[in-house]
Amino acid sequence: MQQSSAPGAAPVAGYFGPFGGRFVAETLVPALDELARARETIVATEAFQAEWRGLLANYVGRPTPLGEAKRLARAIDPTGRSLARLWLKREDLCHTGAHKINNALGQVLLAKKMGKTRVIAETGAGQHGVATATACALFGLPCEVYMGSEDVARQAPNVGRMRLLGAKVVPVDSGSKTLKDAMNDALRDWVTHVQSTYYCIGSAAGPHPYPELVAEFQTVIGVEARAQALLAQGALPDAVVACIGGGSNAIGIFRPFLSDAGVALFGVEAAGEGIATGRHAATLGQGRVGVLHGSKSYVLCDDGGQVLEAHSISAGLDYPGVGPEHSWLKDNGRASYLSATDDEALAAVALVARTEGILVALETAHAFARVGDVARLLAAKLGRPVSVVVGLSGRGDKDLATLLARLLPDSSPGGGAS
Amino acid sequence: MSRIDRIFARDAKVLVAYLCVGDPSVEESVELARTCLRAGADVLELGVPFSDPTADGPVIARASQRAIANGGGLAATLRAARAIRAEAPDAGIVLFGYYNPLFVRGEARAAAEAAEAGVDALLVVDLPLEDGAALRKAAFERGVGTVPLLAPTSRADRVAATRQIAAGGGVPFVYYVSVTGVTGTAALQAGEAGARASELKAQIGRPVVVGFGIDSRDKARAAARQADGVVVGTALVRAIQQGPTPAARRAAVENLIRELRAGADEARTC
């Protein structure tokens, strides 16, 4: 066919195996081209890298620690037969309380260098919104954050933080009123104001070059964790476990281990009220290949191609899509994807709090919920207790209302539990 | 010469009408399509409602949600196309929508079903040229065209790529998205958009229609002066939404299409 061999018809860069691509309105294509060029001409330069890494060191507080969780390890595996050592990569200690700031600073710095005068973002749990609002305050750029109205209600502290940081929070009332719909409205804003506006995507998802750009900014997590594990225990870990919504913290911690064949990689999705109920966000486990928000990846959708509403107690995982690189890691077998229910995540929050004195985010708690299973699986395979690194992607202060209602139902708003 | 080629070869500006199939019901969408054709529309864009229509403004986004709730989707839209084609052998029928429903159906299967339903061409708003080769091929092999889009942000490289693809055949016309924004944007400068459409036609060698923001006789006239045709979408969906009864909706559609037809016809003579 003449038309398929014509210039301009060749597949663009930005595929991970068969996943990825650039499925957007034509209006946005030149902006994505501009961003892809900026990745090469700006992000790749030593000057940009030095400025961004300087911010990570002196503003974010990197490197974050890799701490050993001894009491949690014994609580998960009292005999020590499967779990030898458990390490926590403490992204909760980043300024703003989650890994999201690594990417937001990188992208907002890029927006500034590209001469953009306005930044927009979507957010689920509010962590990416807070991170973007923070970066915009630091660089003096106006910031608008789209957030599903259900998430505005359940993550109220982060809404307040964004407003204090000078950002405008735009509640989104359409569809499921969560992250998916926030991203729809952010894309509508971008298509309308594309000349002036930089769209700061928070997950390793969306059209090319976002999945690559976000992964590059988050890879700092895995680079540090790998070196820290080698230093702390003289060997690489046997497994790395991280939670997955769109998958930015997971891809950030996985990437530096991809060529370490002895390190098993596990992503944990949200099983919501249980896979069998249909009310979940286990996109990789239960979805099919489709196209949502600009890339080809696994998607929760029906036979007619209509995207389904996801469900998770965790706003950050409540998304029916996933980044394209994770779809590829699933299909090529390099990573395995598990899931944890709302109840399991809640139990994990309580366990980590009481054994380690760390209040983790509900998103992060999904990863902790599967650490015991991962350790048993690998220990049986290897015939020895294993070491595991968990990506502790964020802290749980934002979830306080949900946590108190579900974990301490007898506590009154002003009082503590008895 | 394809059916749509023959429509553009007539000595008249082409009026394209978009319907969100399933809003208010699939059966009534078929009835309203008949009304559009009777009132002077030449080409129907039968919209496949999608759950996440990121290129659409609130009017069409809400219509899409209603349509899905009423059983709308790819299968229902193809059913509607078949029913309309049976009565209207000369009308242009474009299947208009987002990529995921076609991708999940399977590109070859969707193209074959579209051909069988009498669809002339596919227009997929979130499938730029580079990622659309497989669907174009599947459609072309079954005698179904594809309609590329260009926008105010499109520079020479995008226009050149569109020209190359159009030269291979299977491109009945080009859709010029006249506004940097979503559907239903009020800010359209119709005359400028028409002038740009005329430039694009000269560069690409295919007819160019102007869409997004055509909601009145004046805008239809101003845009059609230099463009080959105009598309009405949001204004039509809004007229349907505001009608309290089927008869009122038919009347509103008929009035709007007649107004726009008059505007397009005036563009030819002034």
XYZ file of C-alpha atoms in Angstrom:
688
model
C 0.000 0.000 0.000
C 1.354 3.368 -0.933
C -0.166 5.108 2.032
C 1.427 2.897 4.660
C 4.908 3.438 3.255
C 4.538 7.182 2.795
C 6.855 9.498 4.727
C 5.253 10.625 7.934
C 3.524 7.288 8.307
C 6.350 5.465 10.073
C 5.718 4.582 13.744
C 7.041 7.232 16.078
C 9.548 6.577 18.793
C 8.056 5.979 22.178
C 7.016 2.350 22.071
C 7.789 -0.242 24.721
C 7.328 -3.407 22.681
C 3.831 -2.962 21.254
C 2.808 -0.468 23.972
C 2.962 3.311 24.091
C 2.537 5.611 21.112
C 0.837 8.934 20.787
C -2.945 8.695 20.525
C -4.054 12.308 20.853
C -5.922 14.969 18.933
C -3.927 16.393 16.034
C -3.875 19.779 17.799
C -1.541 18.326 20.447
C 0.875 16.554 18.121
C 3.121 19.598 17.560
C 3.277 20.161 21.338
C 4.352 16.553 21.886
C 6.940 16.951 19.138
C 8.199 20.080 20.896
C 8.388 18.228 24.202
C 10.219 15.294 22.638
C 12.767 17.717 21.172
C 13.110 19.491 24.520
C 13.879 16.168 26.169
C 16.903 15.897 23.908
C 17.999 19.511 23.747
C 17.272 20.574 27.339
C 16.784 17.647 29.748
C 19.790 15.751 28.409
C 22.195 18.653 28.924
C 24.671 18.730 31.784
C 23.430 22.156 32.839
C 19.834 20.940 33.249
C 20.883 17.764 35.025
C 23.095 19.729 37.419
C 20.311 22.171 38.252
C 17.714 19.421 38.759
C 20.046 17.240 40.821
C 20.972 20.253 42.909
C 17.286 20.723 43.705
C 16.915 17.036 44.547
C 19.809 17.319 47.010
C 19.089 20.655 48.623
C 15.340 21.103 48.250
C 13.903 17.583 48.191
C 16.429 16.095 50.594
C 17.863 13.317 48.430
C 19.233 10.753 48.653
C 16.405 9.287 50.664
C 17.448 6.537 53.111
C 17.178 2.811 52.557
C 16.240 1.712 56.040
C 15.930 -1.794 57.416
C 12.537 -2.749 58.872
C 13.380 -5.452 61.407
C 10.208 -5.461 63.492
C 7.998 -5.405 60.399
C 9.997 -8.259 58.879
C 9.429 -10.401 62.008
C 5.756 -9.450 62.079
C 5.356 -10.568 58.470
C 7.491 -13.712 58.863
C 7.937 -14.620 62.569
C 10.208 -17.594 61.845
C 12.521 -15.718 59.488
C 12.448 -18.715 57.150
C 11.343 -16.767 54.104
C 12.093 -13.109 54.788
C 15.688 -12.511 55.831
C 15.955 -8.762 55.456
C 13.400 -6.091 54.563
C 14.505 -2.704 53.307
C 12.366 0.399 52.899
C 13.208 2.998 50.245
C 11.948 6.059 52.053
C 10.375 8.342 49.400
C 7.974 9.472 52.135
C 10.883 11.527 53.456
C 11.060 13.618 50.290
C 9.903 17.208 50.637
C 6.086 17.124 50.116
C 5.941 13.521 51.332
C 6.141 11.356 48.235
C 8.241 10.469 45.203
C 6.094 12.727 43.008
C 8.338 15.737 43.647
C 11.263 14.135 41.726
C 9.245 14.298 38.509
C 7.381 17.539 39.216
C 10.613 19.485 39.768
C 12.106 18.014 36.616
C 9.089 18.852 34.473
C 8.397 22.304 35.902
C 12.076 23.189 35.492
C 11.719 22.019 31.897
C 8.557 24.118 31.462
C 10.476 27.164 32.631
C 13.333 26.464 30.223
C 10.834 25.948 27.369
C 9.391 29.398 28.054
C 5.945 28.154 29.089
C 4.010 30.604 31.231
C 1.428 28.316 32.845
C 1.457 24.776 34.233
C -1.443 22.351 34.570
C -1.555 18.927 36.174
C -3.966 16.145 37.038
C -3.923 14.479 40.417
C -5.556 11.531 42.141
C -4.379 11.346 45.733
C -3.186 14.913 45.492
C 0.487 14.044 45.910
C 1.357 14.930 42.331
C -0.825 18.032 42.603
C 0.998 19.134 45.741
C 4.364 18.382 44.141
C 3.488 20.373 41.016
C 2.080 23.257 43.062
C 5.303 23.231 45.094
C 7.534 23.294 42.037
C 5.443 26.064 40.481
C 5.701 28.130 43.660
C 9.461 27.646 43.611
C 9.730 28.755 39.990
C 7.015 31.425 40.091
C 4.664 29.844 37.568
C 0.852 29.841 37.816
C -0.489 26.343 38.401
C -3.905 24.727 37.955
C -4.572 21.206 39.162
C -7.487 19.080 37.925
C -8.799 16.692 40.563
C -11.877 14.455 40.584
C -14.501 15.774 42.998
C -14.570 12.434 44.844
C -10.819 12.757 45.398
C -11.203 16.402 46.465
C -13.434 15.099 49.242
C -11.320 12.130 50.348
C -7.929 13.860 50.118
C -8.929 17.189 51.642
C -5.567 17.898 53.328
C -3.794 17.844 49.973
C -6.407 20.173 48.461
C -5.685 22.622 51.246
C -1.943 22.276 50.729
C -2.233 22.982 47.005
C -4.284 26.102 47.688
C -1.822 27.349 50.286
C 0.929 26.861 47.742
C -0.922 29.205 45.404
C -2.336 26.653 42.989
C -5.907 26.644 41.731
C -7.627 23.296 42.290
C -10.302 22.547 39.693
C -12.781 19.857 40.841
C -13.917 17.552 38.034
C -17.496 16.303 38.244
C -17.715 14.159 35.139
C -17.612 10.361 34.881
C -16.257 8.592 37.952
C -15.063 11.920 39.439
C -11.586 10.470 40.011
C -8.156 10.460 38.377
C -9.324 9.283 34.939
C -11.715 12.205 34.636
C -9.185 14.669 36.037
C -6.837 13.602 33.249
C -9.611 14.033 30.653
C -10.158 17.625 31.746
C -6.441 18.362 31.948
C -6.120 17.163 28.345
C -9.057 19.411 27.351
C -7.364 22.372 29.022
C -4.084 21.562 27.292
C -5.666 21.270 23.833
C -7.203 24.724 24.397
C -4.124 26.496 25.792
C -1.389 24.437 24.245
C 0.793 27.333 23.110
C 1.283 28.848 26.562
C 0.733 25.880 28.821
C 2.916 23.022 30.005
C 1.036 19.842 30.967
C 2.912 18.206 33.851
C 1.742 14.560 33.853
C 2.304 12.803 37.160
C 2.494 9.190 36.144
C 4.627 7.273 33.675
C 1.603 7.225 31.387
C 0.086 9.398 28.680
C 1.306 9.972 25.128
C 4.972 9.793 24.101
C 7.268 11.275 25.369
C 5.656 11.440 28.830
C 6.155 7.798 29.891
C 9.856 8.080 29.079
C 10.249 11.563 30.553
C 8.555 10.684 33.849
C 10.455 7.392 34.133
C 13.742 9.226 33.609
C 12.964 11.646 36.431
C 11.858 8.830 38.767
C 14.762 6.494 38.012
C 16.719 8.323 40.696
C 14.764 6.177 43.210
C 16.080 2.897 41.848
C 19.595 4.154 41.200
C 19.910 5.142 44.853
C 18.187 2.001 46.160
C 20.419 -0.306 44.157
C 23.616 1.340 45.376
C 22.314 1.539 48.953
C 21.346 -2.148 49.006
C 24.767 -3.155 47.727
C 26.378 -1.058 50.422
C 24.082 -2.159 53.243
C 24.001 -5.903 52.661
C 26.844 -6.458 50.233
C 24.471 -7.836 47.632
C 21.543 -6.902 45.462
C 18.111 -7.657 46.910
C 16.262 -10.754 45.756
C 13.130 -8.743 45.057
C 11.819 -5.204 44.681
C 8.150 -4.553 45.441
C 6.227 -1.365 44.619
C 2.597 -0.291 44.271
C 1.160 0.517 40.826
C -1.501 2.964 39.756
C -0.143 4.558 36.607
C 3.181 3.206 37.818
C 5.665 6.080 38.202
C 7.218 5.078 41.523
C 7.364 1.445 40.410
C 9.048 2.204 37.086
C 11.434 4.538 38.902
C 12.577 1.860 41.311
C 12.422 -1.036 38.770
C 14.412 0.461 35.913
C 17.923 0.300 37.413
C 17.307 -3.375 38.314
C 15.967 -4.440 34.902
C 19.255 -5.974 33.785
C 19.895 -7.638 37.167
C 18.423 -11.046 36.350
C 18.629 -12.148 39.968
C 16.345 -9.374 41.194
C 12.656 -10.238 40.884
C 10.342 -7.251 40.327
C 6.808 -7.148 41.707
C 4.168 -4.484 41.151
C 1.062 -4.462 43.328
C -2.185 -3.093 41.915
C -5.357 -2.223 43.778
C -7.854 -5.082 44.016
C -10.356 -2.694 45.603
C -13.277 -4.563 47.126
C -11.974 -7.776 45.561
C -11.297 -8.786 41.959
C -14.459 -10.915 41.884
C -16.656 -7.914 42.749
C -15.568 -6.039 39.627
C -14.858 -3.030 41.851
C -11.098 -2.833 41.538
C -8.254 -1.085 39.713
C -6.214 -4.152 38.714
C -5.550 -2.986 35.178
C -2.619 -5.274 34.409
C -4.194 -8.280 36.054
C -7.700 -7.927 34.682
C -7.570 -5.469 31.789
C -7.123 -5.859 28.063
C -4.928 -4.012 25.603
C -6.523 -0.729 24.606
C -5.904 2.983 24.234
C -6.572 5.495 26.991
C -5.099 8.950 27.600
C -2.764 8.846 24.668
C -1.043 5.490 24.894
C -1.621 1.862 24.056
C -1.459 -0.182 27.211
C -3.579 -2.439 29.361
C -6.920 -0.765 30.122
C -10.011 -1.739 32.079
C -12.653 -1.541 29.368
C -15.657 -3.469 28.111
C -16.159 -5.371 24.839
C -17.333 -2.168 23.180
C -14.124 -0.344 24.102
C -15.784 1.851 26.749
C -13.447 2.493 29.656
C -14.731 1.181 32.972
C -14.726 2.971 36.291
C -11.955 1.735 38.529
C -12.264 1.451 42.277
C -9.758 1.685 45.077
C -9.769 3.083 48.588
C -6.534 4.701 47.470
C -7.147 7.680 45.192
C -3.695 7.374 43.663
C -4.320 3.819 42.437
C -7.951 4.418 41.423
C -7.259 4.464 37.693
C -8.377 2.118 34.871
C -5.135 2.555 32.914
C -1.433 1.943 33.489
C 1.822 3.173 32.011
C 2.877 1.418 28.792
C 6.263 0.259 30.087
C 4.578 -1.812 32.794
C 2.387 -3.465 30.149
C 5.562 -4.429 28.329
C 7.285 -5.691 31.511
C 4.217 -7.816 32.204
C 4.071 -9.289 28.715
C 7.805 -9.935 28.449
C 7.800 -11.529 31.892
C 10.447 -9.282 33.479
C 8.079 -8.074 36.191
C 5.150 -9.760 37.917
C 1.992 -7.956 38.898
C -0.041 -8.848 41.968
C -2.908 -7.066 43.698
C -4.099 -6.215 47.204
C -7.595 -5.332 48.378
C -8.731 -2.216 50.226
C -8.903 -4.210 53.458
C -5.433 -5.673 52.992
C -4.038 -2.197 52.353
C -5.701 -0.844 55.495
C -4.300 -3.705 57.554
C -0.855 -3.019 56.126
C -1.053 0.665 57.090
C -1.795 -0.373 60.671
C 0.953 -2.992 60.749
C 3.682 -0.727 59.365
C 2.635 2.076 61.716
C 2.807 -0.106 64.826
C 5.973 -2.011 63.980
C 8.074 0.682 62.330
C 6.544 3.960 63.440
C 5.847 4.982 59.854
C 2.409 6.037 58.640
C 2.448 5.039 54.978
C 0.090 6.231 52.259
C -2.776 3.932 51.290
C -1.180 3.601 47.854
C 2.113 2.428 49.339
C 0.323 0.064 51.718
C -0.688 -2.134 48.779
C 2.982 -3.003 48.247
C 3.432 -3.900 51.929
C 0.375 -6.147 51.772
C 2.142 -8.521 49.368
C 5.672 -8.579 50.877
C 4.982 -11.796 52.801
C 3.717 -13.582 49.681
C 6.647 -12.392 47.609
C 9.135 -13.565 50.249
C 7.508 -17.010 50.571
C 7.400 -17.447 46.800
C 11.038 -16.534 46.295
C 12.327 -18.362 49.373
C 10.663 -21.559 48.162
C 12.227 -21.088 44.741
C 15.714 -20.204 45.980
C 15.745 -22.496 49.018
C 16.820 -19.722 51.409
C 15.402 -16.658 53.140
C 15.409 -13.643 50.842
C 15.973 -9.912 51.049
C 13.305 -7.559 49.763
C 13.278 -3.829 49.001
C 9.913 -2.076 49.231
C 9.320 1.235 47.504
C 7.832 3.319 50.296
C 6.424 5.820 47.858
C 4.632 8.217 50.198
C 3.404 9.077 53.627
C -0.145 8.684 54.884
C -1.032 11.988 56.529
C -3.311 12.818 53.600
C -5.338 9.654 54.319
C -6.034 10.447 57.953
C -9.803 10.854 57.536
C -10.129 7.506 55.737
C -7.726 5.764 58.126
C -9.479 6.992 61.262
C -12.902 6.046 59.900
C -11.807 2.564 58.837
C -9.150 1.631 61.398
C -10.410 3.465 64.505
C -14.173 3.666 63.911
C -14.900 4.338 67.579
C -12.718 7.423 67.731
C -14.556 10.722 67.764
C -13.281 13.449 65.445
C -11.511 15.299 68.239
C -10.486 12.408 70.443
C -8.178 9.434 70.140
C -9.008 5.771 70.254
C -9.569 4.245 73.623
C -15.004 8.155 -7.852
C -16.266 7.464 -4.356
C -19.666 8.506 -3.064
C -18.144 11.354 -1.042
C -16.017 12.411 -4.023
C -19.237 12.794 -5.995
C -20.731 14.941 -3.243
C -17.733 17.295 -3.287
C -17.820 17.361 -7.102
C -21.306 18.924 -7.063
C -21.547 22.648 -7.573
C -22.416 23.375 -3.929
C -20.733 23.714 -0.565
C -20.910 20.549 1.488
C -22.787 20.530 4.777
C -21.658 17.872 7.254
C -23.855 17.079 10.280
C -22.554 15.326 13.405
C -24.892 13.256 15.547
C -23.967 11.505 18.765
C -25.672 8.192 18.067
C -27.703 7.059 21.051
C -28.576 10.514 22.341
C -31.457 10.495 23.086
C -31.763 6.924 21.682
C -30.281 4.960 18.811
C -33.661 4.795 17.039
C -34.222 8.518 17.371
C -30.688 9.251 16.151
C -31.600 7.390 12.948
C -34.758 9.467 12.659
C -32.791 12.688 13.240
C -30.251 11.635 10.624
C -33.112 11.372 8.129
C -34.201 14.844 9.194
C -30.691 16.223 8.624
C -30.540 14.785 5.122
C -34.011 16.053 4.280
C -33.126 19.549 5.529
C -30.014 19.793 3.401
C -27.074 17.968 5.003
C -24.881 16.124 2.501
C -22.673 14.080 4.790
C -23.504 12.562 8.180
C -20.886 12.083 10.830
C -22.291 9.281 12.953
C -20.573 9.723 16.299
C -19.636 6.600 18.238
C -20.017 7.726 21.855
C -16.894 7.118 23.967
C -16.478 7.141 27.722
C -13.480 9.522 27.665
C -13.954 12.018 24.830
C -10.953 14.253 25.528
C -11.276 16.294 22.323
C -14.872 17.224 23.065
C -16.328 20.048 25.100
C -19.011 19.547 27.759
C -22.006 19.437 25.388
C -20.792 16.460 23.357
C -19.098 14.859 26.383
C -22.411 14.792 28.261
C -24.277 13.593 25.166
C -21.742 10.754 24.901
C -22.408 9.683 28.472
C -26.171 9.716 27.869
C -25.720 7.774 24.644
C -23.607 5.075 26.317
C -26.218 4.777 29.056
C -28.824 4.307 26.302
C -26.935 1.437 24.683
C -24.850 3.536 22.306
C -21.419 2.441 21.104
C -19.707 1.045 18.035
C -22.208 -1.754 17.393
C -25.213 0.537 17.772
C -23.654 3.188 15.528
C -23.008 0.612 12.813
C -26.619 -0.504 13.127
C -27.713 3.101 12.664
C -25.436 3.472 9.627
C -26.962 0.387 8.020
C -30.488 1.694 8.569
C -29.658 5.114 7.110
C -27.787 3.673 4.135
C -30.769 1.503 3.232
C -32.846 4.636 2.680
C -30.212 7.088 1.502
C -27.998 5.564 -1.184
C -26.296 8.868 -2.054
C -25.659 10.368 1.383
C -22.119 10.485 2.706
C -21.705 8.519 5.935
C -18.622 8.993 8.101
C -18.116 6.910 11.237
C -16.731 9.422 13.714
C -15.151 8.632 17.066
C -12.219 7.707 19.239
C -9.750 4.918 18.650
C -10.339 2.528 21.537
C -13.714 1.120 20.433
C -12.256 0.359 16.976
C -9.027 -1.037 18.402
C -10.798 -3.297 20.886
C -13.134 -4.551 18.133
C -10.079 -5.267 15.975
C -9.137 -2.900 13.163
C -9.755 -5.368 10.331
C -13.067 -6.502 11.777
C -14.236 -2.942 12.491
C -13.307 -1.853 8.962
C -15.143 -4.816 7.452
C -18.237 -4.131 9.534
C -18.117 -0.447 8.579
C -17.923 -1.355 4.887
C -20.805 -3.783 5.242
C -22.910 -1.099 6.992
C -22.415 1.304 4.095
C -19.961 3.633 5.841
C -17.888 5.692 3.412
C -15.063 6.731 5.706
C -13.691 6.627 9.247
C -12.685 9.697 11.212
C -10.769 8.929 14.412
C -10.000 12.032 16.419
C -7.227 10.579 18.589
C -5.355 8.683 15.896
C -2.654 10.868 14.345
C -1.096 9.837 11.023
C 1.909 8.047 12.498
C -0.077 5.588 14.582
C -2.932 5.213 12.119
C -1.270 3.269 9.286
C -2.790 -0.091 10.242
C -6.348 1.226 10.411
C -5.925 3.182 7.180
C -4.754 0.032 5.447
C -7.551 -2.111 6.881
C -10.131 0.458 5.804
C -8.625 1.102 2.362
C -8.587 -2.597 1.537
C -12.324 -2.719 2.151
C -13.140 0.412 0.173
C -13.552 2.600 3.255
C -11.745 5.927 3.406
C -10.146 7.711 6.346
C -10.451 11.409 7.098
C -7.282 13.068 8.430
C -7.469 16.091 10.708
C -5.352 19.212 10.759
C -5.397 21.962 13.377
C -4.285 25.581 13.733
C -1.170 24.229 15.457
C -0.268 22.021 12.468
C 2.912 23.209 10.774
C 4.283 22.443 7.324
C 5.580 18.998 8.338
C 2.101 17.835 9.329
C 0.553 19.241 6.159
C 3.209 17.525 4.034
C 2.642 14.201 5.792
C -1.108 14.540 5.207
C -0.506 15.317 1.533
C 1.644 12.195 1.180
C -1.010 10.008 2.714
C -3.798 11.595 0.671
C -1.773 10.956 -2.495
C -2.050 7.237 -1.780
C -5.839 7.369 -2.061
C -8.609 6.687 0.407
C -8.825 10.254 1.732
C -12.227 11.671 0.714
C -11.619 14.984 2.463
C -9.607 16.643 5.218
C -11.183 17.925 8.429
C -9.733 21.259 9.513
C -10.169 21.685 13.272
C -10.707 25.408 13.113
C -10.110 26.216 16.779
C -7.275 25.382 19.144
C -9.541 23.741 21.686
C -12.322 21.260 22.193
C -15.588 20.980 20.262
C -18.155 23.678 20.880
C -15.657 26.475 21.412
C -17.272 29.847 20.774
C -14.118 31.660 19.710
C -14.203 30.635 16.057
C -13.028 33.220 13.530
C -14.960 31.588 10.713
C -13.549 33.636 7.874
C -9.935 33.034 8.892
C -10.637 29.350 9.332
C -12.114 29.197 5.841
C -9.065 30.948 4.405
C -6.764 28.449 6.110
C -8.904 25.588 4.770
C -8.443 26.975 1.282
C -4.649 27.070 1.708
C -4.659 23.498 2.980
C -6.733 22.360 0.021
C -4.206 23.888 -2.365
C -1.345 22.134 -0.554
C -2.975 18.729 -0.061
C -5.106 18.442 -3.178
C -8.211 17.167 -1.358
C -11.390 18.982 -0.272
C -11.167 20.584 3.178
C -14.084 21.167 5.538
C -14.101 23.422 8.582
C -15.324 22.016 11.884
C -15.529 23.151 15.561
C -17.652 26.188 16.367
C -19.980 26.388 13.343
C -23.288 27.198 15.005
C -25.044 29.822 12.865
C -25.946 30.791 9.326
C -23.394 33.634 9.496
C -20.529 31.405 10.592
C -21.467 28.767 8.020
C -21.458 31.433 5.312
C -18.181 32.987 6.456
C -16.371 29.654 6.741
C -17.795 28.142 3.558
C -16.796 31.125 1.459
C -13.324 29.624 1.038
C -13.693 26.114 2.466
C -15.295 23.227 0.598
C -17.730 22.627 3.383
C -18.620 23.098 7.023
C -19.372 20.724 9.891
C -21.991 21.313 12.538
C -21.650 19.264 15.717
C -22.110 20.839 19.129
C -24.902 23.178 18.000
C -26.846 20.203 16.642
C -26.286 18.118 19.769
C -27.413 21.070 21.888
C -30.558 21.555 19.792
C -31.399 17.885 20.293
C -30.704 18.067 24.013
C -32.974 21.073 24.443
C -35.967 19.585 22.648
C -38.495 18.199 25.129
C -40.227 15.801 22.700
C -39.225 13.833 19.587
C -41.269 16.234 17.450
C -39.600 19.270 19.027
C -36.151 17.716 18.510
C -36.917 16.975 14.854
C -38.113 20.539 14.344
C -35.044 22.019 16.045
C -32.698 19.892 13.939
C -34.571 20.746 10.774
C -34.443 24.489 11.506
C -30.757 24.497 12.350
C -29.756 22.449 9.311
C -31.866 24.655 7.032
C -30.205 27.777 8.468
C -26.718 26.361 7.955
C -27.649 25.097 4.486
C -28.760 28.616 3.614
C -25.505 30.039 4.970
C -23.442 27.562 2.978
C -25.441 28.285 -0.183
C -25.028 32.041 0.289
C -21.274 31.516 0.515
C -21.321 30.167 -3.026
C -23.060 33.168 -4.484
C -21.430 36.039 -2.610
